[in-house]
XYZ file of C-alpha atoms in Angstrom:
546
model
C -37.776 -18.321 -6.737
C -37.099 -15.212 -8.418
C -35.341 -12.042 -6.819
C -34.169 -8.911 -8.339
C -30.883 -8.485 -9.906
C -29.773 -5.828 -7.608
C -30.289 -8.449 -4.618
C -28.352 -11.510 -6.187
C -25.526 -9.186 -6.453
C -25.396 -7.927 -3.342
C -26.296 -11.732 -1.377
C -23.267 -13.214 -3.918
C -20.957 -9.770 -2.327
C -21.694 -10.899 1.320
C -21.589 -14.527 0.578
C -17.620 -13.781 -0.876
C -16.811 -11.939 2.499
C -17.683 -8.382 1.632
C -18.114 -6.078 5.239
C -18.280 -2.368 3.691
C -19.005 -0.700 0.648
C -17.771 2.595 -0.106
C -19.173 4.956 -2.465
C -21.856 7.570 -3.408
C -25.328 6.661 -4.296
C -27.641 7.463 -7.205
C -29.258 7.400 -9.998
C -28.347 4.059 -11.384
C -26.959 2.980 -8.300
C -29.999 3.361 -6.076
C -31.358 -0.292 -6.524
C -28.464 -1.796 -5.402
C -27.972 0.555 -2.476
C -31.304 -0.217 -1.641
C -30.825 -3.700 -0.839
C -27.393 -2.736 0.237
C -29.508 -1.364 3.151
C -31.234 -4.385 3.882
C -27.936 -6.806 3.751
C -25.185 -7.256 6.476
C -22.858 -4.600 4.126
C -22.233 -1.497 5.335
C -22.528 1.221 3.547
C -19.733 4.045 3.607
C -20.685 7.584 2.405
C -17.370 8.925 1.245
C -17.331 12.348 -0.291
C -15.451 11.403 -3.483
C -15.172 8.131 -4.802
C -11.700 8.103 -5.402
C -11.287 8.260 -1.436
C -13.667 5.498 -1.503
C -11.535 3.443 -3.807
C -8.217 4.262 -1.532
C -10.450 2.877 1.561
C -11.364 -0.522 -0.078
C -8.214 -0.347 -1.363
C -6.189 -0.350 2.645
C -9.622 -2.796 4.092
C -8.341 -5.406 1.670
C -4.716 -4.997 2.212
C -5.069 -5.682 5.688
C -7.974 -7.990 6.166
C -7.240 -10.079 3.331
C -11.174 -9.459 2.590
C -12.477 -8.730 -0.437
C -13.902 -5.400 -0.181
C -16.534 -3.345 -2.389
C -17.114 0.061 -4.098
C -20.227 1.176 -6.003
C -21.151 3.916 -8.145
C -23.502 5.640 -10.706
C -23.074 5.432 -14.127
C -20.808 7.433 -15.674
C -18.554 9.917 -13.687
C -20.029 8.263 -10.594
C -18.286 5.017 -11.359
C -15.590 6.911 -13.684
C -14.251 8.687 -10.331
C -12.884 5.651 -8.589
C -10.302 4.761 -11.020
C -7.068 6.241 -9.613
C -7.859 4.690 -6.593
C -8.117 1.461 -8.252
C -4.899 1.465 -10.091
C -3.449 1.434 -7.216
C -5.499 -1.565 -5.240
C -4.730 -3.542 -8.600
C -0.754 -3.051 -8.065
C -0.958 -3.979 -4.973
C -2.952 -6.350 -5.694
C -5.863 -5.780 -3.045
C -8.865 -8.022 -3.545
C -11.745 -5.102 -4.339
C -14.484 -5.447 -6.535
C -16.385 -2.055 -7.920
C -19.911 -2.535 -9.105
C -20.045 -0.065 -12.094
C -23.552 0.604 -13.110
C -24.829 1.941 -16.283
C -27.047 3.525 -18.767
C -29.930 1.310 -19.833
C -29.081 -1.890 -21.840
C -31.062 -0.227 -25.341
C -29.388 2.916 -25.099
C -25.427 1.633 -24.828
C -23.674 1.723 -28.072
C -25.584 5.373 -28.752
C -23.611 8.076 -26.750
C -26.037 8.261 -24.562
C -25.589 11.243 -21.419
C -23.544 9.563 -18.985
C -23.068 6.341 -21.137
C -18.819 4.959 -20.544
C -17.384 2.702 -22.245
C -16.227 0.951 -18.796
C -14.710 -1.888 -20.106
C -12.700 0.161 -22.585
C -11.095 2.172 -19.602
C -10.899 -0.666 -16.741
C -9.697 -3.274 -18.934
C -6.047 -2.440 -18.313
C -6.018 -1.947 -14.679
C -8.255 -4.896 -13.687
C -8.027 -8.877 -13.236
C -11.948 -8.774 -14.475
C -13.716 -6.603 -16.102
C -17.169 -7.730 -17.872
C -20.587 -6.842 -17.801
C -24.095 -8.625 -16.652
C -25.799 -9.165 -19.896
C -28.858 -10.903 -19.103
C -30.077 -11.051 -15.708
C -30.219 -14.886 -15.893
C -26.315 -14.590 -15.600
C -26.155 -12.282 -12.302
C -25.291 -15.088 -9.762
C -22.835 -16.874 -12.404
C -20.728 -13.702 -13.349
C -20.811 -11.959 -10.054
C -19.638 -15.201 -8.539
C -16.728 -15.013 -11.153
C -16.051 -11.295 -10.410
C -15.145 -11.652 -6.698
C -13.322 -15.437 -7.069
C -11.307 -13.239 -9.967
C -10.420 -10.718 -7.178
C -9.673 -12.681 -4.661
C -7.496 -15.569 -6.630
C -5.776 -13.062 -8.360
C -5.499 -10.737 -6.025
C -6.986 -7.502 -7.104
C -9.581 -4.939 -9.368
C -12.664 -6.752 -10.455
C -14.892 -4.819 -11.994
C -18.853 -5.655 -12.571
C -20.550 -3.622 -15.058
C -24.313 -3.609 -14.343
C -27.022 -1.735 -16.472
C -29.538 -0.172 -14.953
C -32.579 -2.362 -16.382
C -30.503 -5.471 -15.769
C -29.930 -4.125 -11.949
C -34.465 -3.724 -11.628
C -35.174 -7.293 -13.553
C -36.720 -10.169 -11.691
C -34.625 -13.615 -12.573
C -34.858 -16.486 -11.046
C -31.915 -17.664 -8.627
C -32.196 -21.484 -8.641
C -28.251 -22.212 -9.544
C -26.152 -22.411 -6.448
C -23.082 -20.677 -8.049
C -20.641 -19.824 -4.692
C -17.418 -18.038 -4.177
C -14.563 -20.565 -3.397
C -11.184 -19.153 -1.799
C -8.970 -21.804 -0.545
C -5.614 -20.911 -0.788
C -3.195 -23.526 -2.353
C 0.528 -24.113 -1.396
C 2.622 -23.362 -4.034
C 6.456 -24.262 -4.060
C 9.176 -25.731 -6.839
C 9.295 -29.326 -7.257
C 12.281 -31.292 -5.214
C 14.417 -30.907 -8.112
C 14.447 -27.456 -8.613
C 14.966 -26.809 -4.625
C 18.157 -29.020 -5.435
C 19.432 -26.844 -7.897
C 18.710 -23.329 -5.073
C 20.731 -25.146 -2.459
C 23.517 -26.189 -5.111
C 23.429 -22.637 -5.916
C 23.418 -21.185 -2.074
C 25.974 -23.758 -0.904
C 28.720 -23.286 -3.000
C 27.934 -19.565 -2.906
C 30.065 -16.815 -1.089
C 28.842 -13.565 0.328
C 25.451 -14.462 0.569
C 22.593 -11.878 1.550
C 18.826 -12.155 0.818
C 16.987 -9.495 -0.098
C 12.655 -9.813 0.388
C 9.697 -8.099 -0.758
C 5.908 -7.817 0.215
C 5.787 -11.698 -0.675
C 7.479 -12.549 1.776
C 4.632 -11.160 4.370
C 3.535 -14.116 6.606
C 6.900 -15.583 6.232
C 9.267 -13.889 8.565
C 10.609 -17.036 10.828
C 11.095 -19.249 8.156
C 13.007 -16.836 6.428
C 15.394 -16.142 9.449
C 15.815 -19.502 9.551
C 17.590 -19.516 5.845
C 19.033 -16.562 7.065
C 20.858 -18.135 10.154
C 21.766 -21.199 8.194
C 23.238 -19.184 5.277
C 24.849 -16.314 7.904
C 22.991 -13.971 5.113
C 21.994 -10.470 5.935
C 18.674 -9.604 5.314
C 17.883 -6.275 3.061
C 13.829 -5.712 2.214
C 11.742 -3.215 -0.082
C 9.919 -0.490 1.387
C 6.106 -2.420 0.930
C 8.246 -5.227 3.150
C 9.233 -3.191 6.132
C 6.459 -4.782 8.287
C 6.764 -7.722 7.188
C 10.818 -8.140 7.765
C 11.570 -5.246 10.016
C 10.935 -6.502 13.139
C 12.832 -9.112 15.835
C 15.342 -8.928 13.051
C 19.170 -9.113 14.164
C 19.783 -10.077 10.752
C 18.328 -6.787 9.511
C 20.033 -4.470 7.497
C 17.285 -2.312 5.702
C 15.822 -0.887 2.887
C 17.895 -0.258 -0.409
C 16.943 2.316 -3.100
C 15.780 5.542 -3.238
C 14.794 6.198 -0.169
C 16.630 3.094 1.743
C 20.153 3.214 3.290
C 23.724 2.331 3.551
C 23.861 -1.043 4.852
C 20.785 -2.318 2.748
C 22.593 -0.895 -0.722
C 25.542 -2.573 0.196
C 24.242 -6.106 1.074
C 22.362 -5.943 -2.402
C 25.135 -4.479 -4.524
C 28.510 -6.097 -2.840
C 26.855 -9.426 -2.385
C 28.070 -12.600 -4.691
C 24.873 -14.225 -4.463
C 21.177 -12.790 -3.831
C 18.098 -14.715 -2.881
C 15.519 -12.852 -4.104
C 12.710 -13.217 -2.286
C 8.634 -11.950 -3.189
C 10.173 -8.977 -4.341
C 9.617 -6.998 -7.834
C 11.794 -4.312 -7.038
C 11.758 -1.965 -10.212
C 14.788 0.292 -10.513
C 17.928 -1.802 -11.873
C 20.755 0.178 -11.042
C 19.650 -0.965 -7.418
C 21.117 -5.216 -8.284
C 24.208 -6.531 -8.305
C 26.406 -6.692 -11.520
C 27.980 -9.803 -11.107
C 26.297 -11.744 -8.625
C 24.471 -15.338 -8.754
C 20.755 -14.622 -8.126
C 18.025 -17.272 -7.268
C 14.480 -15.444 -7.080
C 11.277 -16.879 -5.697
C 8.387 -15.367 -6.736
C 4.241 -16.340 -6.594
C 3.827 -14.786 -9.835
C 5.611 -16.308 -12.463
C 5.807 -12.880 -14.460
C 7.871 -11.151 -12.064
C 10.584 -13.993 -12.590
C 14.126 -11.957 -14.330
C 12.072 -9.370 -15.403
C 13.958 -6.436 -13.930
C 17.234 -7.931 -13.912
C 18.821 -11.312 -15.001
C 18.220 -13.885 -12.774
C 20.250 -17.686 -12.433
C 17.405 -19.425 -11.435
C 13.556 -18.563 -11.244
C 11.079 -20.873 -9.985
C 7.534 -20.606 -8.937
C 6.623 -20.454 -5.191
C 4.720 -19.079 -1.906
C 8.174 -17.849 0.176
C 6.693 -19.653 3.510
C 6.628 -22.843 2.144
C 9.402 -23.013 -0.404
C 11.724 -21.638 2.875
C 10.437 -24.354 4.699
C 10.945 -27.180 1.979
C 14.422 -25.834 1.494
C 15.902 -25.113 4.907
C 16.688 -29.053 5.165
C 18.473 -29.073 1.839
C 20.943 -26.052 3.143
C 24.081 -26.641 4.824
C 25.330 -24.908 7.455
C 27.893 -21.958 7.358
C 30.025 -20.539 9.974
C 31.882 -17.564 8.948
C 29.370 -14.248 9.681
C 31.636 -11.533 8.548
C 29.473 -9.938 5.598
C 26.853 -10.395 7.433
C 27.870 -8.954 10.711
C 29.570 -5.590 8.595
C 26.445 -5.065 7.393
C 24.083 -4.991 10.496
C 26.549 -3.069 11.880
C 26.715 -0.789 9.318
C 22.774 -0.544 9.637
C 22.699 -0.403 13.625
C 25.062 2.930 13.184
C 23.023 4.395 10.166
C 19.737 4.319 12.513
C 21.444 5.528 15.354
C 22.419 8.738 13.174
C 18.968 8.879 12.047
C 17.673 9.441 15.329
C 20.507 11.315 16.822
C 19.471 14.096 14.202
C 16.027 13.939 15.159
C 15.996 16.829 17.250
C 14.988 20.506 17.084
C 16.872 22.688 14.865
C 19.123 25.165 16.557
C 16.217 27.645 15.597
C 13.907 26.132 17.315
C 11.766 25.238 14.454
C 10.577 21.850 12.956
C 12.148 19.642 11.301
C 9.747 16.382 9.888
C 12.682 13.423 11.472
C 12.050 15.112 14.877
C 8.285 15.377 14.102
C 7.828 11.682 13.001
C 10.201 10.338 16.024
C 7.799 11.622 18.273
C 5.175 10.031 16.479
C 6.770 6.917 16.195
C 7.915 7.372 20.144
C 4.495 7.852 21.161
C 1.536 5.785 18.723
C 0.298 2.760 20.293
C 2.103 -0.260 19.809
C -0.334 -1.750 17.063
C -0.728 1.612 15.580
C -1.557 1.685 11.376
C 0.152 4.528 9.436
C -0.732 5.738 6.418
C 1.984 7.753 4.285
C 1.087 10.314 1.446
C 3.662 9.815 -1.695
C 6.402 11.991 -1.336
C 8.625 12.761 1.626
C 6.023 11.697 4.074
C 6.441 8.564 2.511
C 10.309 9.000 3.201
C 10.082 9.911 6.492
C 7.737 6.702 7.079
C 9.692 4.256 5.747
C 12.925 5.801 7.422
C 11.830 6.941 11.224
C 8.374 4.804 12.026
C 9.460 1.257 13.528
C 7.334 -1.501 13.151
C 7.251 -4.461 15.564
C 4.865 -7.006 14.206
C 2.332 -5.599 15.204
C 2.235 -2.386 13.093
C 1.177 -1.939 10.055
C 2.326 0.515 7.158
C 0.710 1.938 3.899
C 1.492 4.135 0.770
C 1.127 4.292 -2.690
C 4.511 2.831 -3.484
C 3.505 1.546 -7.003
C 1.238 3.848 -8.678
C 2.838 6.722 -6.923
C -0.224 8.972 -6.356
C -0.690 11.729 -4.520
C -3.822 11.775 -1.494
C -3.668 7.934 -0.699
C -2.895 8.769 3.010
C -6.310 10.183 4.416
C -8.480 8.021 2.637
C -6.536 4.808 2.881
C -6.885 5.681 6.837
C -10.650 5.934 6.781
C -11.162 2.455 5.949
C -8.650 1.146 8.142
C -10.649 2.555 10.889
C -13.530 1.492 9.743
C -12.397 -2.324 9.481
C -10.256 -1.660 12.817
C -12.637 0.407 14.793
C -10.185 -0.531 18.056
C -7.019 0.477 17.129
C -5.408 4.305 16.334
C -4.925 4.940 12.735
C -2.613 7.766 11.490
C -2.434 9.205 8.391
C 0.930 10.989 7.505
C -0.245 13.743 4.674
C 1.364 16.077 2.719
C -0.094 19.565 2.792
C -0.322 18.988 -1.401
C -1.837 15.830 -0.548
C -4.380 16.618 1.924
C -5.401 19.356 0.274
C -6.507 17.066 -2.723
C -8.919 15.084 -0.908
C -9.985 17.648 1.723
C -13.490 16.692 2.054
C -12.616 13.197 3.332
C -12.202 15.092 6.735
C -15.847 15.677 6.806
C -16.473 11.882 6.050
C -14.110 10.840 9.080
C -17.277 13.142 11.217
C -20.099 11.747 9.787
C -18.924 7.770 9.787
C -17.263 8.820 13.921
C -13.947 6.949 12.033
C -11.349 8.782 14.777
C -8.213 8.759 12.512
C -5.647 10.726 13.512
C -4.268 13.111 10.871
C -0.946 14.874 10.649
C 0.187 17.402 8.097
C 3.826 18.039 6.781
C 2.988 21.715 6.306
C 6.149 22.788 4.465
C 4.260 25.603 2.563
C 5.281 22.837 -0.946
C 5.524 20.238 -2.739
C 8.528 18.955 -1.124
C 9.834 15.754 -3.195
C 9.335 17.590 -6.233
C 10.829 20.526 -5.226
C 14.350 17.922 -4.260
C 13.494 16.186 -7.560
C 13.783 19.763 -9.478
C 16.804 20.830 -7.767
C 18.630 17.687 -8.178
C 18.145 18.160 -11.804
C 19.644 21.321 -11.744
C 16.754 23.346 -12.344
C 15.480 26.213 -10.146
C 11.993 25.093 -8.046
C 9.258 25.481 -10.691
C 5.106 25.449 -9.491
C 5.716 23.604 -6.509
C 4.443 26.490 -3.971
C 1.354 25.966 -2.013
C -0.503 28.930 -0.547
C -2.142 26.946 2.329
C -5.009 27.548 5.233
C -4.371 27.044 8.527
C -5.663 23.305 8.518
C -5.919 23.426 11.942
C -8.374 25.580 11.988
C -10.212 24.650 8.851
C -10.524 20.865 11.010
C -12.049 22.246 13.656
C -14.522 24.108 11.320
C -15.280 20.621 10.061
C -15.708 19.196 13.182
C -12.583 17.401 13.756
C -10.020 18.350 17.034
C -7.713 20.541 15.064
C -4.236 22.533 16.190
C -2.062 23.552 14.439
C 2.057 24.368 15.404
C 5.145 25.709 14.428
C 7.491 25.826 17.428
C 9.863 22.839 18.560
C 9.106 23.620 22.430
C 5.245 23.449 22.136
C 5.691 20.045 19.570
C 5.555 17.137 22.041
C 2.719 18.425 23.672
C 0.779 18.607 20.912
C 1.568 15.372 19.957
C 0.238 13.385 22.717
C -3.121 15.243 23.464
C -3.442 14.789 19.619
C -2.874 11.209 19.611
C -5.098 10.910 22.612
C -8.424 12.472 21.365
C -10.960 10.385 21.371
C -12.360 11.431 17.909
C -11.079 12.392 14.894
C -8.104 15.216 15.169
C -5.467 16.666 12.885
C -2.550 18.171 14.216
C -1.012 20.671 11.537
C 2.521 21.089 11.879
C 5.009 23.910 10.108
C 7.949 21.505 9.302
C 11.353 22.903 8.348
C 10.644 23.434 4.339
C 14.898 22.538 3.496
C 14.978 19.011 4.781
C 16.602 16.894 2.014
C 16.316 13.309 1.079
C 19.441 11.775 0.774
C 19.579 8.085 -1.383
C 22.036 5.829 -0.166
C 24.208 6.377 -3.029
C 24.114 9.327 -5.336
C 23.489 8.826 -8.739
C 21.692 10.795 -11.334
C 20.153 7.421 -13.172
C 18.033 6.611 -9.634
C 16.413 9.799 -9.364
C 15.718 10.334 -12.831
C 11.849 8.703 -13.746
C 11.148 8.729 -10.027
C 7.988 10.547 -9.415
């Protein structure tokens, strides 16, 4: 039976799992959009495709799903990539269908003609193009299973005359995405619990990997009488019903976590690729467990690396662990912790001027979202105050560009968070620098009805870079932002918009905000001297960090 290209590609999409597209039709595209139409995919009209790429980018992330982009050739397509740096370092299963010039013309400079491969090649897990149209099923079969095996960017280049031919579609190519279980051989958990039991001082610290594998890990936690630290793209995943718990370390973590990293005499590393050195300990005995074999000793010396999911190796190496008795590290440190948060929040109160500072503008967020609530952070200190002030439960869920580091992530990673969770609030935590980037993505929260909830940290700057600048000793340097009133520019839009800058009239506006039925942005005038304060101050972890 033959079919046009355009249709395998989009059957093989919704045969892999695909719900939504995101993207901006055209030209090259139109084909495919076309039949698009006609599938179970829906289509989301995003007004840049960057913000579509963020969207895909935070569907995948939390469904698991692979999810789809699609643009025209050239700076349709082109547009998406920042967004897709990122979904590849997190590695979020999306797939962008990249069309193109005509097959005869590529190779000639033709208008609009990119060299896709060229540019996605480095921040992909596949990148190819559809040569023939008798290989349409068979490579866009590969493109998605690449994706979703891997675990992020695939990237289909499709040529405009390819997209229009008929083929035939008699080879039943499929998507296959059975998840193995992947831990270290018998041996090898011999040699961690040799390592753990004769060890002293014991503390684990966990990263994202470990998501999906919280009670196994408080059971080695128990047994060991180890605190737990985690990285910032953990929090939700070790946060909560945690009395082992002692936080984040780094930049932006805190006391307790730094300590049960740095002071410990032996560190099971857990999932985690934590990047800046100066964070580990010097002299300790560290076992890490990783899924990707690449991330093993790579950022600091390791004793022992093996190869494993966290939930099962946990579970095949709980038996093998003997019991300890003595808690004192542990219980110093979640002590230690229990205090720190108590300050937190004890200093999350008006200022004595009775403006706003962001702490007392995110507890009252975090004090009244709904318990299932999924927040959205742009890079920067809304990121900070995220991380430090929003508590998770299990049940929450919490985003930013922690990897890539980009600016704008926040509004459009909320847009397709709605759109996969259409029953649950979504709020996205922007920066007025941010915001401002992708502004038009307000108007595509109207016209999708996607009722995000949007809050701005109008501090009249670019905050972290304004710390960054002055911890460097330099005087603030092109970090000033002249900004609207974006509460009134939202309601122009067609969003619920308000906008505030006293203490007294704050809570207010926080719950009817976060009680509008649509979309709404509440623009607040934070307090523009709020520092950031690293658990430990020294001038090699701030310098690189962007």
């Amino acid at each position: 039976m033959s079919k046009k290209v355009a249709e395998i590609i989009v059957d093989t999409l919704a045969s892999a799992g695909v719900k939504h597209c995101y993207g901006i039709v055209g030209d090259t595209l139109n084909l495919i959009a076309h039949h698009i139409n006609e599938s179970d995919i829906e289509w989301v009209h995003v007004r840049h495709e960057e913000a579509g790429a963020f969207a895909a980018e935070a569907e995948a992330m939390l469904t698991g799903n692979l999810t789809a982009v699609a643009g025209s050739c050239g700076p349709g397509s082109l547009h998406f990539i920042n967004g897709l740096v990122d979904a590849n370092r997190n590695r979020a299963p999306v797939i962008l269908i990249a069309t193109q010039v005509a097959s005869d013309e590529l190779g000639f400079n033709f208008p609009q003609e990119v060299d896709f491969k060229a540019i996605y090649g480095s921040c992909s897990v596949f990148c190819d193009m559809i040569i023939t149209p008798e290989q349409a099923r068979r490579k866009t079969v590969i493109a998605c299973q690449t994706a979703i095996a891997k675990g992020g960017v695939a990237v289909l280049i499709v040529p405009v005359d390819i997209a229009h031919a008929d083929t035939s579609d008699n080879v039943p190519y499929s998507v296959h995405t059975n998840v193995p279980i992947v831990r270290p051989s018998d041996a090898d958990l011999d040699r961690v619990a040799e390592i753990l039991n004769s060890g002293d001082k014991i503390a684990i610290y966990g990263g994202s990997g470990c998501r999906g594998a919280h009670a196994e890990i408080l059971a080695v936690a128990e047994r060991l009488k180890a605190p737990i630290a985690h990285t910032s793209r953990a929090k939700d995943a070790l946060e909560y019903d945690n009395p082992y718990n002692v936080g984040m370390t780094g930049i932006i973590g805190g006391e307790a976590g730094y300590a049960a990293v740095s002071e410990c005499e032996t560190l099971l590393l857990l999932g985690a690729d934590f990047a800046w050195r100066q964070f580990y300990p010097e002299k300790a005995r560290i076992v890490q467990i990783d899924i990707a074999p690449d991330h093993l000793g790579r950022r600091h010396p390791v004793t022992l690396g093996l190869v494993g999911d966290i939930k099962s190796t946990m579970e095949a190496l709980l038996p093998r662990l003997k019991p300890r008795t003595s808690t004192e590290f542990r219980d110093k440190l979640v002590g230690r912790h229990v205090h720190a948060v108590e300050t937190h929040r004890s200093k999350a109160v008006p200022s004595n001027r009775g403006t706003i500072p962001p702490i007392y503008l995110t507890e009252l967020i975090n004090r009244y979202a709904a318990s299932d609530a999924l927040f959205c952070a742009d890079d920067g200190t809304p990121t900070v105050w995220l991380y430090r002030h929003i508590d998770t439960n299990g049940q929450r869920r919490v985003f930013s560009s922690l990897l890539h580091g980009t600016m704008a992530a926040a509004l459009p990673m909320s847009l397709g968070l709605q759109k996969c969770q259409p029953g649950r609030q979504v709020i996205s935590m922007s920066g007025d620098g941010g915001l401002a980037m992708l502004f038009g993505e307000l108007m595509t929260a109207v016209q999708e009805k996607l009722p995000i909830k949007v809050v701005v940290f109008d501090n009249g700057k670019l905050g972290f870079i304004d710390i960054e600048q002055k911890s460097e000793g330099m005087l603030p340097l092109y970090t000033g932002l002249q900004n609207p009133d974006f509460g009134k520019v939202a309601e122009a839009i067609g969003l619920w918009g308000r906008t505030v800058a006293k203490a007294d009239e704050l809570e207010e506006a926080v719950i009817t905000w976060l009680n509008e039925p649509g979309p709404a942005l509440l623009n607040v005038k934070v307090d523009t001297m709020t520092l950031v304060m690293p658990p430990k101050i020294e001038w090699e972890a701030a310098y690189g960090m962007a």
